[in-house]
GROMACS .gro file of C-alpha atoms in nm:
model
  428
    1MET     CA    1 -12.772  -5.617  18.856
    2THR     CA    2 -12.922  -5.363  18.558
    3THR     CA    3 -13.183  -5.532  18.377
    4PHE     CA    4 -13.282  -5.377  18.021
    5ALA     CA    5 -13.643  -5.393  17.891
    6VAL     CA    6 -13.674  -5.561  17.537
    7VAL     CA    7 -13.952  -5.425  17.318
    8ARG     CA    8 -14.070  -5.701  17.130
    9PRO     CA    9 -14.070  -5.599  16.685
   10ALA     CA   10 -14.451  -5.620  16.742
   11THR     CA   11 -14.471  -5.354  16.946
   12ARG     CA   12 -14.223  -5.113  16.768
   13GLU     CA   13 -14.467  -5.145  16.459
   14ALA     CA   14 -14.710  -5.040  16.733
   15LEU     CA   15 -14.574  -4.776  16.838
   16LEU     CA   16 -14.419  -4.676  16.534
   17LEU     CA   17 -14.811  -4.720  16.360
   18ARG     CA   18 -14.968  -4.499  16.610
   19VAL     CA   19 -14.661  -4.194  16.513
   20LEU     CA   20 -14.729  -4.217  16.163
   21ALA     CA   21 -15.096  -4.250  16.115
   22CYS     CA   22 -15.105  -3.959  16.446
   23ALA     CA   23 -14.837  -3.734  16.226
   24THR     CA   24 -15.086  -3.836  15.861
   25VAL     CA   25 -15.362  -3.647  16.020
   26ALA     CA   26 -15.206  -3.365  16.198
   27LEU     CA   27 -14.972  -3.224  15.977
   28ALA     CA   28 -15.277  -3.232  15.700
   29PRO     CA   29 -15.393  -2.900  15.775
   30VAL     CA   30 -15.042  -2.761  15.775
   31GLU     CA   31 -14.865  -2.924  15.470
   32GLY     CA   32 -14.931  -2.574  15.328
   33TYR     CA   33 -14.614  -2.473  15.539
   34LEU     CA   34 -14.447  -2.809  15.457
   35THR     CA   35 -14.466  -2.699  15.105
   36ALA     CA   36 -14.293  -2.418  15.141
   37VAL     CA   37 -14.031  -2.611  15.303
   38GLN     CA   38 -14.014  -2.842  15.030
   39SER     CA   39 -14.290  -2.936  14.741
   40GLN     CA   40 -14.260  -3.311  14.843
   41LEU     CA   41 -14.232  -3.323  15.221
   42GLY     CA   42 -14.632  -3.376  15.306
   43LYS     CA   43 -14.645  -3.670  15.137
   44VAL     CA   44 -14.376  -3.813  15.353
   45ALA     CA   45 -14.574  -3.957  15.646
   46PRO     CA   46 -14.877  -4.110  15.458
   47ALA     CA   47 -14.643  -4.256  15.263
   48LEU     CA   48 -14.429  -4.435  15.527
   49LEU     CA   49 -14.757  -4.474  15.749
   50THR     CA   50 -14.847  -4.742  15.387
   51ALA     CA   51 -14.532  -4.851  15.414
   52VAL     CA   52 -14.517  -4.964  15.771
   53TRP     CA   53 -14.814  -5.113  15.804
   54LEU     CA   54 -14.756  -5.309  15.458
   55VAL     CA   55 -14.487  -5.422  15.630
   56ALA     CA   56 -14.651  -5.526  15.943
   57ARG     CA   57 -14.945  -5.688  15.804
   58ILE     CA   58 -14.702  -5.881  15.565
   59ARG     CA   59 -14.476  -5.935  15.862
   60ARG     CA   60 -14.746  -6.105  16.124
   61ARG     CA   61 -14.884  -6.260  15.778
   62GLN     CA   62 -15.206  -6.068  15.905
   63PRO     CA   63 -15.494  -5.950  15.623
   64PRO     CA   64 -15.665  -5.625  15.657
   65ARG     CA   65 -15.985  -5.670  15.830
   66PRO     CA   66 -16.219  -5.604  15.550
   67THR     CA   67 -16.518  -5.344  15.637
   68PRO     CA   68 -16.797  -5.257  15.389
   69LEU     CA   69 -16.518  -4.908  15.354
   70HIS     CA   70 -16.253  -5.136  15.191
   71ALA     CA   71 -16.522  -5.311  14.954
   72VAL     CA   72 -16.642  -4.938  14.843
   73LEU     CA   73 -16.274  -4.803  14.771
   74ALA     CA   74 -16.175  -5.096  14.576
   75LEU     CA   75 -16.422  -5.045  14.339
   76LEU     CA   76 -16.385  -4.641  14.321
   77ALA     CA   77 -15.975  -4.697  14.241
   78VAL     CA   78 -16.115  -4.983  13.958
   79VAL     CA   79 -16.353  -4.707  13.839
   80LEU     CA   80 -16.070  -4.450  13.851
   81ALA     CA   81 -15.829  -4.700  13.651
   82ALA     CA   82 -16.101  -4.764  13.421
   83THR     CA   83 -16.169  -4.322  13.353
   84ALA     CA   84 -15.804  -4.239  13.339
   85SER     CA   85 -15.718  -4.500  13.088
   86ARG     CA   86 -16.011  -4.364  12.873
   87HIS     CA   87 -15.899  -4.014  12.895
   88ALA     CA   88 -15.480  -4.116  12.897
   89ALA     CA   89 -15.430  -3.819  12.675
   90GLY     CA   90 -15.570  -3.603  12.876
   91GLY     CA   91 -15.365  -3.284  13.024
   92PHE     CA   92 -15.456  -3.365  13.374
   93THR     CA   93 -15.497  -3.711  13.381
   94ALA     CA   94 -15.222  -3.846  13.520
   95GLU     CA   95 -15.198  -3.561  13.797
   96TYR     CA   96 -15.514  -3.613  13.903
   97THR     CA   97 -15.501  -3.988  13.947
   98LEU     CA   98 -15.188  -3.970  14.158
   99ARG     CA   99 -15.384  -3.755  14.338
  100TRP     CA  100 -15.644  -3.961  14.356
  101LEU     CA  101 -15.496  -4.273  14.415
  102PRO     CA  102 -15.333  -4.155  14.773
  103PHE     CA  103 -15.648  -4.060  14.963
  104LEU     CA  104 -15.800  -4.453  14.890
  105VAL     CA  105 -15.488  -4.654  15.023
  106VAL     CA  106 -15.443  -4.379  15.334
  107THR     CA  107 -15.793  -4.376  15.373
  108ALA     CA  108 -15.808  -4.803  15.358
  109VAL     CA  109 -15.497  -4.771  15.609
  110LEU     CA  110 -15.609  -4.613  15.886
  111ALA     CA  111 -15.882  -4.809  15.848
  112ASP     CA  112 -15.709  -5.059  15.948
  113VAL     CA  113 -15.478  -4.958  16.173
  114ALA     CA  114 -15.774  -4.735  16.407
  115SER     CA  115 -15.988  -5.067  16.421
  116ARG     CA  116 -15.633  -5.237  16.568
  117GLU     CA  117 -15.286  -5.045  16.672
  118VAL     CA  118 -15.431  -4.680  16.663
  119PRO     CA  119 -15.652  -4.543  16.959
  120ILE     CA  120 -15.941  -4.338  16.757
  121ARG     CA  121 -15.941  -4.114  17.021
  122TRP     CA  122 -15.573  -3.988  16.929
  123LEU     CA  123 -15.631  -3.976  16.589
  124LEU     CA  124 -15.913  -3.746  16.691
  125LEU     CA  125 -15.673  -3.539  16.933
  126ALA     CA  126 -15.426  -3.518  16.616
  127ALA     CA  127 -15.688  -3.419  16.332
  128ALA     CA  128 -15.770  -3.144  16.614
  129ALA     CA  129 -15.450  -3.055  16.681
  130GLY     CA  130 -15.265  -2.971  16.373
  131ALA     CA  131 -15.639  -2.754  16.255
  132THR     CA  132 -15.513  -2.538  16.566
  133VAL     CA  133 -15.214  -2.480  16.452
  134ALA     CA  134 -15.315  -2.350  16.107
  135GLY     CA  135 -15.573  -2.137  16.292
  136ALA     CA  136 -15.340  -1.966  16.490
  137GLY     CA  137 -15.110  -1.934  16.115
  138ALA     CA  138 -15.461  -1.815  15.980
  139LEU     CA  139 -15.521  -1.549  16.297
  140TYR     CA  140 -15.134  -1.446  16.295
  141SER     CA  141 -15.140  -1.400  15.861
  142LEU     CA  142 -15.436  -1.173  15.940
  143VAL     CA  143 -15.312  -0.989  16.199
  144ALA     CA  144 -14.918  -0.970  16.184
  145GLU     CA  145 -14.915  -0.995  15.797
  146GLY     CA  146 -15.200  -0.791  15.721
  147GLU     CA  147 -15.363  -1.047  15.488
  148ALA     CA  148 -15.725  -0.943  15.414
  149ARG     CA  149 -15.880  -1.288  15.468
  150ALA     CA  150 -15.701  -1.531  15.694
  151SER     CA  151 -15.556  -1.808  15.517
  152GLY     CA  152 -15.256  -1.944  15.715
  153PRO     CA  153 -15.132  -2.235  15.517
  154GLN     CA  154 -15.349  -2.277  15.270
  155PRO     CA  155 -15.302  -2.053  14.985
  156ASP     CA  156 -15.711  -2.030  14.938
  157PRO     CA  157 -15.916  -1.926  15.270
  158ASN     CA  158 -16.176  -2.123  15.141
  159ASP     CA  159 -15.968  -2.445  15.169
  160LEU     CA  160 -15.843  -2.349  15.503
  161ALA     CA  161 -16.215  -2.257  15.683
  162TYR     CA  162 -16.246  -2.610  15.565
  163PHE     CA  163 -15.986  -2.789  15.772
  164LEU     CA  164 -16.107  -2.542  16.064
  165VAL     CA  165 -16.467  -2.634  16.091
  166ALA     CA  166 -16.431  -3.003  16.006
  167ALA     CA  167 -16.176  -3.001  16.335
  168VAL     CA  168 -16.422  -2.823  16.592
  169PRO     CA  169 -16.679  -3.097  16.651
  170LEU     CA  170 -16.368  -3.350  16.765
  171LEU     CA  171 -16.343  -3.107  17.042
  172ALA     CA  172 -16.652  -3.222  17.150
  173ALA     CA  173 -16.500  -3.614  17.180
  174LEU     CA  174 -16.199  -3.530  17.354
  175HIS     CA  175 -16.403  -3.268  17.648
  176HIS     CA  176 -16.589  -3.591  17.734
  177ARG     CA  177 -16.286  -3.868  17.708
  178GLY     CA  178 -16.101  -3.678  17.972
  179ARG     CA  179 -16.366  -3.709  18.234
  180GLY     CA  180 -16.249  -3.966  18.459
  181ALA     CA  181 -15.951  -3.986  18.362
  182ILE     CA  182 -15.811  -3.924  18.711
  183PRO     CA  183 -16.068  -4.116  18.982
  184THR     CA  184 -16.160  -3.841  19.163
  185ALA     CA  185 -16.174  -4.087  19.499
  186GLU     CA  186 -15.844  -4.115  19.496
  187ALA     CA  187 -15.684  -3.770  19.380
  188PRO     CA  188 -15.987  -3.569  19.385
  189ARG     CA  189 -15.774  -3.217  19.407
  190LEU     CA  190 -15.595  -3.401  19.141
  191ALA     CA  191 -15.874  -3.459  18.920
  192ALA     CA  192 -15.958  -3.115  18.930
  193LEU     CA  193 -15.674  -2.968  18.880
  194HIS     CA  194 -15.639  -3.230  18.542
  195ARG     CA  195 -16.017  -3.142  18.452
  196ARG     CA  196 -15.997  -2.754  18.478
  197GLY     CA  197 -15.678  -2.800  18.251
  198ARG     CA  198 -15.834  -3.018  18.033
  199GLY     CA  199 -16.155  -2.755  17.993
  200VAL     CA  200 -15.924  -2.444  17.917
  201ILE     CA  201 -15.706  -2.592  17.652
  202LEU     CA  202 -16.008  -2.749  17.501
  203THR     CA  203 -16.160  -2.428  17.510
  204ALA     CA  204 -15.908  -2.246  17.320
  205ALA     CA  205 -15.830  -2.455  17.050
  206GLY     CA  206 -16.217  -2.440  16.999
  207ILE     CA  207 -16.179  -1.986  16.998
  208ILE     CA  208 -15.883  -2.047  16.780
  209LEU     CA  209 -16.036  -2.295  16.520
  210VAL     CA  210 -16.369  -2.056  16.551
  211ALA     CA  211 -16.192  -1.712  16.521
  212GLY     CA  212 -16.004  -1.812  16.269
  213ALA     CA  213 -16.238  -1.999  16.032
  214THR     CA  214 -16.433  -1.670  16.087
  215ALA     CA  215 -16.112  -1.471  15.979
  216THR     CA  216 -16.147  -1.668  15.664
  217PHE     CA  217 -16.444  -1.502  15.586
  218SER     CA  218 -16.591  -1.870  15.395
  219ARG     CA  219 -17.000  -1.882  15.380
  220GLY     CA  220 -16.914  -2.222  15.305
  221GLY     CA  221 -16.734  -2.243  15.658
  222ALA     CA  222 -16.956  -2.076  15.813
  223LEU     CA  223 -17.252  -2.296  15.685
  224GLY     CA  224 -17.085  -2.602  15.737
  225LEU     CA  225 -16.962  -2.523  16.088
  226ALA     CA  226 -17.341  -2.429  16.197
  227ALA     CA  227 -17.446  -2.773  16.011
  228ALA     CA  228 -17.165  -2.936  16.294
  229ALA     CA  229 -17.299  -2.704  16.585
  230GLY     CA  230 -17.641  -2.820  16.517
  231TRP     CA  231 -17.590  -3.181  16.497
  232LEU     CA  232 -17.413  -3.167  16.829
  233LEU     CA  233 -17.695  -3.012  17.003
  234LEU     CA  234 -17.935  -3.245  16.819
  235ARG     CA  235 -17.779  -3.550  16.953
  236ARG     CA  236 -17.748  -3.382  17.294
  237VAL     CA  237 -17.289  -3.401  17.262
  238LEU     CA  238 -17.241  -3.014  17.309
  239PRO     CA  239 -17.392  -2.822  17.576
  240TRP     CA  240 -17.622  -2.496  17.492
  241ARG     CA  241 -17.388  -2.330  17.783
  242VAL     CA  242 -17.070  -2.408  17.534
  243VAL     CA  243 -17.222  -2.225  17.223
  244GLY     CA  244 -17.310  -1.921  17.437
  245VAL     CA  245 -16.914  -1.915  17.564
  246ALA     CA  246 -16.838  -1.982  17.225
  247ALA     CA  247 -17.040  -1.746  17.129
  248ALA     CA  248 -16.959  -1.479  17.339
  249ALA     CA  249 -16.576  -1.555  17.310
  250VAL     CA  250 -16.624  -1.498  16.922
  251ALA     CA  251 -16.799  -1.152  16.923
  252GLY     CA  252 -16.526  -1.040  17.214
  253LEU     CA  253 -16.270  -1.085  16.983
  254GLY     CA  254 -16.483  -0.951  16.676
  255VAL     CA  255 -16.561  -0.600  16.891
  256ALA     CA  256 -16.116  -0.611  16.965
  257ALA     CA  257 -16.044  -0.680  16.608
  258LEU     CA  258 -16.343  -0.387  16.525
  259LEU     CA  259 -16.141  -0.127  16.805
  260PHE     CA  260 -15.773  -0.225  16.697
  261ALA     CA  261 -15.828  -0.291  16.369
  262GLY     CA  262 -16.074  -0.140  16.240
  263PRO     CA  263 -15.987   0.004  15.835
  264GLN     CA  264 -15.805  -0.362  15.800
  265LEU     CA  265 -16.182  -0.490  15.884
  266ASP     CA  266 -16.319  -0.232  15.634
  267ARG     CA  267 -16.091  -0.316  15.372
  268ALA     CA  268 -16.112  -0.727  15.429
  269LEU     CA  269 -16.583  -0.703  15.414
  270GLN     CA  270 -16.527  -0.488  15.092
  271GLU     CA  271 -16.300  -0.733  14.950
  272LYS     CA  272 -16.487  -0.986  15.026
  273SER     CA  273 -16.815  -0.906  14.920
  274PHE     CA  274 -16.670  -0.757  14.542
  275ILE     CA  275 -16.562  -1.116  14.562
  276ALA     CA  276 -16.860  -1.351  14.631
  277ALA     CA  277 -17.042  -1.094  14.425
  278SER     CA  278 -16.879  -1.234  14.163
  279ASN     CA  279 -16.845  -1.583  14.260
  280VAL     CA  280 -17.222  -1.635  14.263
  281ASP     CA  281 -17.145  -1.578  13.883
  282THR     CA  282 -16.855  -1.737  13.830
  283ARG     CA  283 -16.973  -2.070  14.040
  284GLU     CA  284 -17.304  -2.128  13.836
  285LEU     CA  285 -17.115  -2.059  13.537
  286ARG     CA  286 -16.887  -2.387  13.678
  287TRP     CA  287 -17.206  -2.569  13.801
  288GLN     CA  288 -17.339  -2.570  13.461
  289ALA     CA  289 -17.024  -2.673  13.289
  290ALA     CA  290 -16.973  -2.949  13.491
  291ALA     CA  291 -17.378  -3.065  13.439
  292ARG     CA  292 -17.301  -3.017  13.076
  293MET     CA  293 -16.979  -3.273  13.081
  294LEU     CA  294 -17.175  -3.562  13.304
  295THR     CA  295 -17.493  -3.549  13.100
  296ALA     CA  296 -17.228  -3.603  12.758
  297HIS     CA  297 -17.001  -3.872  12.938
  298PRO     CA  298 -17.234  -4.036  13.183
  299VAL     CA  299 -17.033  -4.329  13.244
  300LEU     CA  300 -16.685  -4.286  13.261
  301GLY     CA  301 -16.741  -3.915  13.258
  302VAL     CA  302 -16.416  -3.654  13.118
  303GLY     CA  303 -16.093  -3.840  13.371
  304PRO     CA  304 -15.933  -3.703  13.628
  305GLY     CA  305 -15.863  -3.333  13.607
  306GLY     CA  306 -16.109  -3.370  13.332
  307PHE     CA  307 -16.332  -3.031  13.420
  308ARG     CA  308 -16.016  -2.812  13.446
  309GLU     CA  309 -15.892  -2.973  13.109
  310HIS     CA  310 -16.265  -2.938  12.925
  311TYR     CA  311 -16.394  -2.628  13.149
  312ALA     CA  312 -16.329  -2.367  12.801
  313ALA     CA  313 -16.465  -2.546  12.601
  314GLU     CA  314 -16.790  -2.668  12.763
  315SER     CA  315 -16.845  -2.278  12.924
  316HIS     CA  316 -16.752  -2.121  12.587
  317ASN     CA  317 -16.466  -1.962  12.752
  318ALA     CA  318 -16.733  -1.791  12.984
  319GLU     CA  319 -16.406  -1.696  13.167
  320VAL     CA  320 -16.153  -1.550  12.944
  321ASP     CA  321 -15.923  -1.460  13.274
  322GLU     CA  322 -15.972  -1.808  13.421
  323GLN     CA  323 -15.903  -2.105  13.194
  324THR     CA  324 -15.838  -2.415  13.406
  325PRO     CA  325 -16.047  -2.357  13.733
  326VAL     CA  326 -16.189  -2.636  13.958
  327ALA     CA  327 -16.605  -2.654  13.952
  328HIS     CA  328 -16.639  -2.550  14.384
  329ASN     CA  329 -16.843  -2.791  14.398
  330MET     CA  330 -16.716  -3.166  14.504
  331TYR     CA  331 -17.026  -3.321  14.327
  332LEU     CA  332 -17.054  -3.219  14.038
  333GLU     CA  333 -16.712  -3.228  13.988
  334VAL     CA  334 -16.643  -3.550  14.086
  335ALA     CA  335 -16.965  -3.693  13.880
  336ALA     CA  336 -16.829  -3.491  13.577
  337GLU     CA  337 -16.470  -3.659  13.559
  338LEU     CA  338 -16.541  -3.992  13.695
  339GLY     CA  339 -16.865  -4.055  13.546
  340LEU     CA  340 -17.204  -4.175  13.755
  341PRO     CA  341 -17.039  -4.536  13.874
  342GLY     CA  342 -16.763  -4.325  13.964
  343PHE     CA  343 -16.988  -4.077  14.138
  344ALA     CA  344 -17.204  -4.336  14.292
  345LEU     CA  345 -16.866  -4.521  14.476
  346PHE     CA  346 -16.791  -4.169  14.540
  347ALA     CA  347 -17.139  -4.129  14.817
  348GLY     CA  348 -17.102  -4.460  14.859
  349VAL     CA  349 -16.788  -4.413  15.081
  350VAL     CA  350 -16.951  -4.104  15.254
  351GLY     CA  351 -17.264  -4.358  15.301
  352VAL     CA  352 -17.056  -4.608  15.459
  353ALA     CA  353 -16.956  -4.394  15.675
  354ALA     CA  354 -17.287  -4.237  15.782
  355VAL     CA  355 -17.408  -4.561  15.798
  356ALA     CA  356 -17.094  -4.750  16.025
  357SER     CA  357 -17.111  -4.450  16.230
  358GLU     CA  358 -17.439  -4.464  16.348
  359ARG     CA  359 -17.422  -4.797  16.404
  360THR     CA  360 -17.218  -4.747  16.608
  361VAL     CA  361 -17.441  -4.482  16.819
  362ARG     CA  362 -17.658  -4.695  16.858
  363ARG     CA  363 -17.498  -5.026  16.972
  364ALA     CA  364 -17.255  -4.797  17.235
  365GLY     CA  365 -17.478  -4.667  17.482
  366PRO     CA  366 -17.443  -4.347  17.695
  367GLY     CA  367 -17.038  -4.297  17.747
  368PRO     CA  368 -16.736  -4.157  17.498
  369ARG     CA  369 -16.844  -4.446  17.180
  370ARG     CA  370 -17.085  -4.281  17.121
  371THR     CA  371 -16.981  -3.920  17.155
  372GLU     CA  372 -16.664  -3.994  16.959
  373ALA     CA  373 -16.918  -4.158  16.651
  374VAL     CA  374 -17.134  -3.871  16.708
  375ALA     CA  375 -16.806  -3.564  16.666
  376ILE     CA  376 -16.743  -3.840  16.349
  377GLN     CA  377 -17.079  -3.761  16.237
  378ALA     CA  378 -17.116  -3.354  16.338
  379SER     CA  379 -16.749  -3.311  16.143
  380LEU     CA  380 -16.845  -3.528  15.836
  381LEU     CA  381 -17.161  -3.253  15.820
  382ALA     CA  382 -16.939  -3.020  15.772
  383VAL     CA  383 -16.730  -3.152  15.522
  384LEU     CA  384 -17.051  -3.245  15.274
  385VAL     CA  385 -17.209  -2.887  15.389
  386THR     CA  386 -16.874  -2.700  15.296
  387SER     CA  387 -16.827  -2.901  14.986
  388THR     CA  388 -17.100  -2.751  14.812
  389PHE     CA  389 -16.915  -2.487  14.758
  390LEU     CA  390 -16.555  -2.600  14.731
  391SER     CA  391 -16.380  -2.932  14.601
  392GLU     CA  392 -16.277  -3.107  14.820
  393GLN     CA  393 -16.218  -3.394  14.739
  394TYR     CA  394 -15.803  -3.422  14.775
  395TYR     CA  395 -15.824  -3.314  15.128
  396LEU     CA  396 -15.766  -3.559  15.383
  397PRO     CA  397 -16.066  -3.445  15.656
  398LEU     CA  398 -16.311  -3.655  15.411
  399TRP     CA  399 -16.159  -3.933  15.383
  400SER     CA  400 -15.995  -3.982  15.767
  401LEU     CA  401 -16.350  -3.903  15.872
  402ALA     CA  402 -16.505  -4.214  15.705
  403ALA     CA  403 -16.195  -4.416  15.802
  404LEU     CA  404 -16.266  -4.372  16.137
  405ALA     CA  405 -16.619  -4.402  16.135
  406ALA     CA  406 -16.560  -4.720  15.992
  407ALA     CA  407 -16.291  -4.780  16.219
  408ALA     CA  408 -16.512  -4.759  16.531
  409GLU     CA  409 -16.773  -4.945  16.424
  410SER     CA  410 -16.551  -5.227  16.400
  411ARG     CA  411 -16.367  -5.140  16.750
  412ASN     CA  412 -16.716  -5.174  16.868
  413CYS     CA  413 -16.826  -5.497  16.749
  414ARG     CA  414 -16.537  -5.701  16.796
  415GLU     CA  415 -16.546  -5.528  17.178
  416GLY     CA  416 -16.909  -5.653  17.170
  417GLU     CA  417 -16.852  -5.976  17.061
  418GLY     CA  418 -16.536  -6.007  17.300
  419SER     CA  419 -16.824  -5.871  17.603
  420ALA     CA  420 -17.055  -6.185  17.474
  421ASP     CA  421 -16.787  -6.481  17.478
  422ALA     CA  422 -16.688  -6.393  17.815
  423GLY     CA  423 -16.990  -6.397  17.877
  424ALA     CA  424 -17.072  -6.699  17.801
  425ALA     CA  425 -16.772  -6.857  17.970
  426ARG     CA  426 -16.899  -6.733  18.326
  427ASP     CA  427 -17.270  -6.899  18.193
  428GLN     CA  428 -17.039  -7.233  18.123
   0.00000   0.00000   0.00000
């Protein structure tokens, strides 16, 4: 008699949440490709994830597991609503409020599902895979399409560098988790092949990410990558030999580019030098304008998107050809638009993530969980450094990393309590 396995609804929901959560994280770096197909296609996975999560929690009568991150996100949503209401007549207010809210919701959802249904390693792998595809697209745009600076799926090369450097530290966690996946006592040859194959794949991904970020000629991306690598070395997660191999590989690619695409590379460097010289002046103008907006409106700011609306007036038309730019500094732009309370809560998202990840590092001890937490810290550090020169509050890495940090601590605490309970039961 043939029997058919019956999949329980709860199991189907968990599987669907895993797929949608990974898709949300993986597709973020290549959203530009999706937008080229259909303008709203990049929003499908986050929307479905939120809907399925809501249905699952209601059906199971299972409220989200509360964390400090959820409280900070809720308060930030309140401040966002207040400043949006205060500046409702603004030309960009509605558009940018609708850009903010999905990130707050998706962050809360990712933190909850990553602490329950979705393994954190899956999300790290998804983020790294999506960024690697974006990096390959960057190199393709540089070599095949003749772009002066690699951009791939992102309109701005600097934004692409942001995604790529944020993904590099995650490879360290994936490499560490791969060890021991197959018991060497049972199948030593298979285990060796498995480790070697994983190492080759992760090394190739790392080269693509670093080479793609280098091809953007983003100075902020370079600083973010250096900060992340330094943190991994400091926490003894990244061996020096890996840094040496990566540096040698990127240097080799640079030499090859110089030999086979010398004129194109020279043109890119000249173009970047010209842009860099003008960027120093324009960013200083924008940072000063943002500071003036914050000084004039310290409580509720100038509203979501208000920097773009008020820049021309605050800068006294300093940039005739650019009337509605971004501030090119995440911190100043958020502070100017949401005011000091909003900025404090925004910084609180980062602070909660930093504290949660450090607690995980200290409680987990040596092993994969510690490595994952350190990798999240390094990735978050890359995001924070890069965002000093870019307005990156509207991209997923910052928010997803905060969610993963909170989820890792929640998992670690819950498993620690379970171990303690089991130990107490044995003692009895």
